[in-house]
CSV table of C-alpha atoms in Angstrom, one decimal:
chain,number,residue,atom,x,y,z
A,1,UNK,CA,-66.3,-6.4,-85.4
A,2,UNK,CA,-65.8,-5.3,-88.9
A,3,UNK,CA,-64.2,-1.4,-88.4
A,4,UNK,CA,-61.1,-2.0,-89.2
A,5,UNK,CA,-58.6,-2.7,-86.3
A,6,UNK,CA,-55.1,-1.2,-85.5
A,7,UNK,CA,-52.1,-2.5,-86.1
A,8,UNK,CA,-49.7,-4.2,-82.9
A,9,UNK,CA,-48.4,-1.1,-81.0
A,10,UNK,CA,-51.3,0.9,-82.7
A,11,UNK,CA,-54.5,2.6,-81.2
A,12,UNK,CA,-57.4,3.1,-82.9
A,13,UNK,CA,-58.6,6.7,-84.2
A,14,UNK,CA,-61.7,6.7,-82.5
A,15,UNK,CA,-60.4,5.6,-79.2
A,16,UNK,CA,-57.6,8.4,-79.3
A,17,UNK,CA,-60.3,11.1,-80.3
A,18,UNK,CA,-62.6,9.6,-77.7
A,19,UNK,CA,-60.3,10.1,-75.2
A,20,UNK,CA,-59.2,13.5,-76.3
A,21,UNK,CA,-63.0,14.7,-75.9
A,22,UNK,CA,-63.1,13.3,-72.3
A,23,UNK,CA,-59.8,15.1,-71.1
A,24,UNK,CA,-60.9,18.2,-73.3
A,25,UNK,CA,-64.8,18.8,-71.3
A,26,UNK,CA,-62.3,19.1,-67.6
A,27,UNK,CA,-60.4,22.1,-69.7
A,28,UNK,CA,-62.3,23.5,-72.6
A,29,UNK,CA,-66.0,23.5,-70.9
A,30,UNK,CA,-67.4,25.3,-68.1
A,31,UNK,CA,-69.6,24.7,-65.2
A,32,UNK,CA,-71.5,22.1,-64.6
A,33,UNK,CA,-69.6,19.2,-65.7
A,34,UNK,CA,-71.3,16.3,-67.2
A,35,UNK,CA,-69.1,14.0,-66.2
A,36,UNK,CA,-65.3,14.0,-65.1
A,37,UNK,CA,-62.9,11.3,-66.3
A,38,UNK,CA,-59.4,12.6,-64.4
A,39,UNK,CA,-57.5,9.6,-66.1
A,40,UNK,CA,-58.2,10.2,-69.9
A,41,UNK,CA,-55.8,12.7,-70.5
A,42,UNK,CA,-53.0,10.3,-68.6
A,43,UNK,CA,-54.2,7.2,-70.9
A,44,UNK,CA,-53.2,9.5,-74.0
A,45,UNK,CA,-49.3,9.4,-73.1
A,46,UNK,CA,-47.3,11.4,-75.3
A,47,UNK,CA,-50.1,12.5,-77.5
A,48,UNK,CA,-52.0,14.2,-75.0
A,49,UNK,CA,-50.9,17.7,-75.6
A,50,UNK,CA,-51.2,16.9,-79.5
A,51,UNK,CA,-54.9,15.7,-79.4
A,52,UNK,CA,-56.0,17.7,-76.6
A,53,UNK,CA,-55.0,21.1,-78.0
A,54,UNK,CA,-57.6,20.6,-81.0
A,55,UNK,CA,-60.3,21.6,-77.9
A,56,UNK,CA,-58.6,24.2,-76.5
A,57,UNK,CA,-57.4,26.3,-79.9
A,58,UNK,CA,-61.2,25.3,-81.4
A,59,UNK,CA,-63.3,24.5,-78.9
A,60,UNK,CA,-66.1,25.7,-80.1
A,61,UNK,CA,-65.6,23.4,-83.5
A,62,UNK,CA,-68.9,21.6,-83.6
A,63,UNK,CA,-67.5,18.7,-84.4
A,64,UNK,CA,-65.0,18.9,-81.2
A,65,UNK,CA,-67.8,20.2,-79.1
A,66,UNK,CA,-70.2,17.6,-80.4
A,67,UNK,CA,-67.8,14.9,-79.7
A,68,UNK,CA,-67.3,16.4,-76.2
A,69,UNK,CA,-71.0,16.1,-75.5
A,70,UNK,CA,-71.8,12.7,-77.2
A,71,UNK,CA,-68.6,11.0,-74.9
A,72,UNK,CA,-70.0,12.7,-71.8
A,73,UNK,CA,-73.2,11.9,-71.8
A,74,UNK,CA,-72.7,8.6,-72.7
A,75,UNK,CA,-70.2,7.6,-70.1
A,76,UNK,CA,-72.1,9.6,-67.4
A,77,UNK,CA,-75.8,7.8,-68.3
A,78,UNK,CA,-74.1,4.3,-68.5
A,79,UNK,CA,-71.9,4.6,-65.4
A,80,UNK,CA,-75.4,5.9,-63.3
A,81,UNK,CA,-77.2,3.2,-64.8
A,82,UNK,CA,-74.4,1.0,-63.6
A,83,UNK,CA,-74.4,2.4,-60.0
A,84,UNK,CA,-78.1,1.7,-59.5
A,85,UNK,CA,-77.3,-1.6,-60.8
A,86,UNK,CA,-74.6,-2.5,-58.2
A,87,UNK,CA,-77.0,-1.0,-55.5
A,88,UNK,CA,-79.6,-3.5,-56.7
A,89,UNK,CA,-76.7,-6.7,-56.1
A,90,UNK,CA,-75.1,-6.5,-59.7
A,91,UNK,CA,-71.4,-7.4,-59.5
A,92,UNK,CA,-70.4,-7.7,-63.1
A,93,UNK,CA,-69.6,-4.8,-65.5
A,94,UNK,CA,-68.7,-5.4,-69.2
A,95,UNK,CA,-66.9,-3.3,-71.6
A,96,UNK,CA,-67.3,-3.8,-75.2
A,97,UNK,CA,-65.0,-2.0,-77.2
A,98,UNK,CA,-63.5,-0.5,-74.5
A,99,UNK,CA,-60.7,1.3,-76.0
A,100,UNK,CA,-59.3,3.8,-73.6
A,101,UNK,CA,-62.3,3.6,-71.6
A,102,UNK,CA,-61.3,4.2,-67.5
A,103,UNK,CA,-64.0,3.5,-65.9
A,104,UNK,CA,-62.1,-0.2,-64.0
A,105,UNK,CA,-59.0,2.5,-62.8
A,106,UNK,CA,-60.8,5.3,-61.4
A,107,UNK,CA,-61.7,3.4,-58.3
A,108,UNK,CA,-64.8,4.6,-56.7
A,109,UNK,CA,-67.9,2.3,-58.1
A,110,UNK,CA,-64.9,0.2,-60.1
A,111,UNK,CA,-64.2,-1.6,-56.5
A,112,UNK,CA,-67.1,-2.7,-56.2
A,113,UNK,CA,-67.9,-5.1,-59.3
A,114,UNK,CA,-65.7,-7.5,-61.4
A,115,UNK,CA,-65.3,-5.7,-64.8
A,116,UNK,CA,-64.8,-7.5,-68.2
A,117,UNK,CA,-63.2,-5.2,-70.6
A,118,UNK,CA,-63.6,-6.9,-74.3
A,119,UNK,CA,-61.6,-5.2,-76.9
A,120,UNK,CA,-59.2,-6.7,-80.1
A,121,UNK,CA,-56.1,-7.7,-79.0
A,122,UNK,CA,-54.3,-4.8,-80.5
A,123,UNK,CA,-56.1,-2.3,-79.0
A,124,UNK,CA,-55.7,-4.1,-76.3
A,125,UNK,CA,-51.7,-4.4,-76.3
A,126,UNK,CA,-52.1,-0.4,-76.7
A,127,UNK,CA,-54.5,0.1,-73.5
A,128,UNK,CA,-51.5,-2.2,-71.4
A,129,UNK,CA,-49.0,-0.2,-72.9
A,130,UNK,CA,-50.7,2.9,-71.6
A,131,UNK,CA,-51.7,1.9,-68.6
A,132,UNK,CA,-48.0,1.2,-68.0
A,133,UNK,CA,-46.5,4.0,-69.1
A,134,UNK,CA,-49.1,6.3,-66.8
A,135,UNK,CA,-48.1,4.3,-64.0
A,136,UNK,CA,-52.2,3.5,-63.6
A,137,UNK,CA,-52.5,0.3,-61.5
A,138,UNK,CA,-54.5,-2.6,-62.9
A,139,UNK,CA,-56.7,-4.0,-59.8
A,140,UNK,CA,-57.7,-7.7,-60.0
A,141,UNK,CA,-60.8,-6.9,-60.7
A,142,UNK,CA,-60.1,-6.2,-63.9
A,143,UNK,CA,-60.3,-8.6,-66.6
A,144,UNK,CA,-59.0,-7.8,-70.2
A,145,UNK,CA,-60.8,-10.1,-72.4
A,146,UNK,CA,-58.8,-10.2,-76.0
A,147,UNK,CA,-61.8,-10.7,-78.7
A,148,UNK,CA,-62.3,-10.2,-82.2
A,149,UNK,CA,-66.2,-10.4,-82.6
A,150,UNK,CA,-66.1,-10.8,-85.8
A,151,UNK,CA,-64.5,-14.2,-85.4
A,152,UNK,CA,-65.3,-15.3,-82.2
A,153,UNK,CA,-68.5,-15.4,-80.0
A,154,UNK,CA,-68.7,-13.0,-77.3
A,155,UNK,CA,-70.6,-15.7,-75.1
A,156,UNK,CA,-67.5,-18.2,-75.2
A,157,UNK,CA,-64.8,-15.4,-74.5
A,158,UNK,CA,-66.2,-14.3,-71.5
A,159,UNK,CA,-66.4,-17.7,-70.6
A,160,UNK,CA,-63.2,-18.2,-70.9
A,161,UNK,CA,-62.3,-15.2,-68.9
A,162,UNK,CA,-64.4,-16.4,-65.5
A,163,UNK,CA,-67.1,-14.2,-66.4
A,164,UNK,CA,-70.2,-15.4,-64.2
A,165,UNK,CA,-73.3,-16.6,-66.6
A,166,UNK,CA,-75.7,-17.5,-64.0
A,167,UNK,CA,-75.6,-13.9,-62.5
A,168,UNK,CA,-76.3,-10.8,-64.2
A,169,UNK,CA,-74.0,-8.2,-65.5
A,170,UNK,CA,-74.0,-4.3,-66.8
A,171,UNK,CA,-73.0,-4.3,-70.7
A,172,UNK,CA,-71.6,-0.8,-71.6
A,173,UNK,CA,-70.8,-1.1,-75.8
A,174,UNK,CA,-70.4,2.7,-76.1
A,175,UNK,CA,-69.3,4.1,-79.6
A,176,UNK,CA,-69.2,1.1,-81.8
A,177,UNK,CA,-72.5,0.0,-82.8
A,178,UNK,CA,-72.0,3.0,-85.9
A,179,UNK,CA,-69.1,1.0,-87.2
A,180,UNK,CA,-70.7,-2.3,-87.6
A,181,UNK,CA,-73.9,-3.9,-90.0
A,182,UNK,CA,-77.2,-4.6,-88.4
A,183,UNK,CA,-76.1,-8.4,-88.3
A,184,UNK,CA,-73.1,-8.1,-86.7
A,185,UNK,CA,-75.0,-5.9,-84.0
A,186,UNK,CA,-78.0,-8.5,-83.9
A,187,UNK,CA,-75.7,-11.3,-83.4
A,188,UNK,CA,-74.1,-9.6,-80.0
A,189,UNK,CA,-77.1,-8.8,-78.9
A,190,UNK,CA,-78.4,-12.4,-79.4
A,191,UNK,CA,-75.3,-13.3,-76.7
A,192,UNK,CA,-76.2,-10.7,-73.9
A,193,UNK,CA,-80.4,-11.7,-74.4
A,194,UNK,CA,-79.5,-15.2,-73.4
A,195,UNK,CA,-77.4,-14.2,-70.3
A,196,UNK,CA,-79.2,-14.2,-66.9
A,197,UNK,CA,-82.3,-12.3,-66.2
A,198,UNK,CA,-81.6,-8.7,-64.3
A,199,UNK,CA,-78.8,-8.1,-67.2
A,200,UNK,CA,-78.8,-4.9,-69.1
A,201,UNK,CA,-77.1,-3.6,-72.4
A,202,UNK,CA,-76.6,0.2,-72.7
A,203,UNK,CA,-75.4,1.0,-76.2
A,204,UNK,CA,-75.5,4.0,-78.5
A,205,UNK,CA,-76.4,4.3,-82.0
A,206,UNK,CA,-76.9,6.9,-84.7
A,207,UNK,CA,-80.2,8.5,-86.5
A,208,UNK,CA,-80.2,8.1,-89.8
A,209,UNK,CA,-79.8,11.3,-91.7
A,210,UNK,CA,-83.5,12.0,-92.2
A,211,UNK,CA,-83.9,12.1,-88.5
A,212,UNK,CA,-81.1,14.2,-87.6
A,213,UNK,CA,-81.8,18.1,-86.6
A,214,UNK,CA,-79.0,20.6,-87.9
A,215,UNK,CA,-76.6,20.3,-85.6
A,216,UNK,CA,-76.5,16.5,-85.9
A,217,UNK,CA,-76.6,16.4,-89.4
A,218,UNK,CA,-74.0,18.7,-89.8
A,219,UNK,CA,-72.0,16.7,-87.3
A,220,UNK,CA,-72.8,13.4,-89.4
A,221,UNK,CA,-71.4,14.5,-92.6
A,222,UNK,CA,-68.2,15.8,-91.2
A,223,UNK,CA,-67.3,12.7,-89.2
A,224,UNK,CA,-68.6,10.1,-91.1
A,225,UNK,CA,-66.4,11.5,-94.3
A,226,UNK,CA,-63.1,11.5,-91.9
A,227,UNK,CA,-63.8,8.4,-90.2
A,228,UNK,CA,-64.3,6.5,-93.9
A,229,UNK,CA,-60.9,8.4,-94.9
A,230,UNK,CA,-59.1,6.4,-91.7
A,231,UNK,CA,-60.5,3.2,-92.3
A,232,UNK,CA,-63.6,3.3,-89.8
A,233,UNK,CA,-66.2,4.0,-91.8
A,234,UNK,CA,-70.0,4.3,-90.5
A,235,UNK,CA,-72.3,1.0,-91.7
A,236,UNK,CA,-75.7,1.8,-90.2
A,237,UNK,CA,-78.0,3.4,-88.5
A,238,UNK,CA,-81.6,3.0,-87.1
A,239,UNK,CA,-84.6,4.7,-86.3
A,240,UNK,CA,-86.0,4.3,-82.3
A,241,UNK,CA,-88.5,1.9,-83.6
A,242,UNK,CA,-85.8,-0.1,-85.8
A,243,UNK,CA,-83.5,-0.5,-83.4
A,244,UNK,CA,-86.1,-1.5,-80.5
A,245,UNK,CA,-87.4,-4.3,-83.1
A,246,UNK,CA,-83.3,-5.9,-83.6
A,247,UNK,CA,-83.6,-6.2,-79.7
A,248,UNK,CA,-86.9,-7.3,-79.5
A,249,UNK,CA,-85.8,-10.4,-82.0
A,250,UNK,CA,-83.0,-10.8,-80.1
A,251,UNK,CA,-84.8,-11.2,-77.0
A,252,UNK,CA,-84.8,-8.2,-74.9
A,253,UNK,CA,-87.7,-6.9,-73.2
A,254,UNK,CA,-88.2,-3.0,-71.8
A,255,UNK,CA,-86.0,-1.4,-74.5
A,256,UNK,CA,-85.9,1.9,-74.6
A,257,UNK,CA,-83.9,4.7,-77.0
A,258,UNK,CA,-83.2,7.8,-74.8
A,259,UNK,CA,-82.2,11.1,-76.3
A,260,UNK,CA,-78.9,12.9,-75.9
A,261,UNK,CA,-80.7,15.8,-74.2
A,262,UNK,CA,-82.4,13.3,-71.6
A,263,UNK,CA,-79.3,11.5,-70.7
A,264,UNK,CA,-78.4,14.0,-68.0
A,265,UNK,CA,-80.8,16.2,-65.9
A,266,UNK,CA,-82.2,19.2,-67.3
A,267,UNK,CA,-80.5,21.6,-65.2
A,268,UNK,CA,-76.7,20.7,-67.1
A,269,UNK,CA,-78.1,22.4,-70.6
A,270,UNK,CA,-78.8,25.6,-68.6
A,271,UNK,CA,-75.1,26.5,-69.8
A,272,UNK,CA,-72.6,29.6,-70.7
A,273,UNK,CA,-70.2,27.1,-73.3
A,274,UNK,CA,-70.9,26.0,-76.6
A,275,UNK,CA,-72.3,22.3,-75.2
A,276,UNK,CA,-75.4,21.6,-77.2
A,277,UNK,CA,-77.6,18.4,-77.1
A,278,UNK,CA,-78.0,17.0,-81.2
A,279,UNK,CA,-80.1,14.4,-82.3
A,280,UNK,CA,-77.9,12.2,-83.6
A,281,UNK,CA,-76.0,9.6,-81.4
A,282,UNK,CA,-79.2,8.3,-79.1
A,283,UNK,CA,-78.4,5.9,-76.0
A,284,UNK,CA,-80.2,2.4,-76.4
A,285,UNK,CA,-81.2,0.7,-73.1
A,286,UNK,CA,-82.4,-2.7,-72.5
A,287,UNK,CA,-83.3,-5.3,-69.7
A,288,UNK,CA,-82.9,-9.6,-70.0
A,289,UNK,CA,-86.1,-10.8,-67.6
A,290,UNK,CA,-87.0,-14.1,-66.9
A,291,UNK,CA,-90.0,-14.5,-69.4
């Protein structure tokens, strides 16, 4: 991956303000939840008041609000997706870029499949280090999977980590496809389109700014300037059409962009906070079959 990574003992921003937005939507936001993630808040250690706070003093912020509504959503659509998955005999859940992600520790629909989280082994040292000091216990179903994918193929380290090729698997890459170039992108999703049939790749991306209503634009330009300042700066973005072509090459069939205001039922926009759907960050889902 070509954002740049953090140092040994390091976290990454976006995983820290990722985080921050989960724990923040159980505080800052009311009824109905879009999704609950108890364990993000525990995963920030001694930072948690720090980034947390941001929410509650400006909550209504629209970049903190849009960042609480763009992690929600995503983590709510892929986890369902992942649940009827499992229900259909799935057993393997990857995790690319999985940051703080705490899906494998929250038990629930985590016992029930292996799951692969792939991540740079510094941000990797960080999520042990967390883990640990949160007293979270790692099941052993839970595989960390140290990678740079910039350097080394995602096929050969899940290989090397007992990942199952001949059976399918759930890929969740949730908030990194912005930092990379369309190549870098194409050539991970060349790896997942030759796994077995019955796999699936849920990923976001981002509009590019013609596309963008106001809210998303405005969004945009605020945290694309601040992530460039720290180092992660944005390198594309695609249109629907654009980004169902890359997987088309690459081999998927059934893709399918899905809005962020279509990523949860209708009935959790019907709301008295300041959550808003955008059109900016739009869920990309796709199917490996057999043809």
């Amino acid at each position: 991956m070509e954002n740049r990574q953090p140092g040994p003992g390091q976290p990454s921003v976006t995983a820290l303000m990722a985080a921050a937005a989960r724990a923040a939507h159980l505080v800052v936001d009311d009824e109905p939840r879009i999704f609950a993630d108890p364990l993000a808040g525990r995963l920030l250690g001694d930072r948690a008041e720090e980034l947390i706070s941001y929410h509650t003093l400006h909550g209504t912020h629209p970049v903190l609000s849009g960042a609480r509504v763009q992690v929600a959503c995503r983590s709510r659509y892929a986890e369902e997706a992942l649940a009827r998955a499992v229900a259909a005999g799935v057993a393997q859940y990857v995790i690319l870029g999985a940051g703080l992600d705490s899906f494998a520790y929250r038990g629930g629909l985590a016992g029930r499949v292996r799951v692969f989280e792939v991540d740079h082994p510094a941000s990797q040292e960080v999520k042990r280090s967390a883990l640990a000091a949160a007293g979270i216990p790692v099941s052993g179903d839970v595989t960390l999977v140290p990678a740079d994918l910039a350097a080394d193929p995602l096929g050969r380290s899940l290989a090397a980590a007992g990942f199952d090729h001949t059976a399918p698997a759930v890929f969740a890459w949730l908030g990194v496809t912005m930092y990379l170039t369309a190549e870098a992108i194409a050539e991970t999703m060349n790896s997942i389109a030759a796994l077995a049939p019955g796999s699936e790749l849920i990923a976001d991306y981002l509009l590019p700014e013609e596309a963008r209503d106001e809210a998303g634009a405005l969004y945009g330009r605020l945290v694309a300037q601040a992530s460039a300042e720290q180092g992660e700066p944005w390198r594309s973005c695609f249109t629907p059409p654009q980004i169902a072509d890359l997987a088309r090459r690459a081999g998927f069939a059934g893709a399918r962009s899905v809005r962020q205001r279509d990523t949860v039922p209708a009935e959790l926009w019907r709301r008295t906070d300041s959550l808003r759907p955008a059109e900016l960050a739009v869920l990309f889902h796709a199917a490996v079959t057999s043809d």
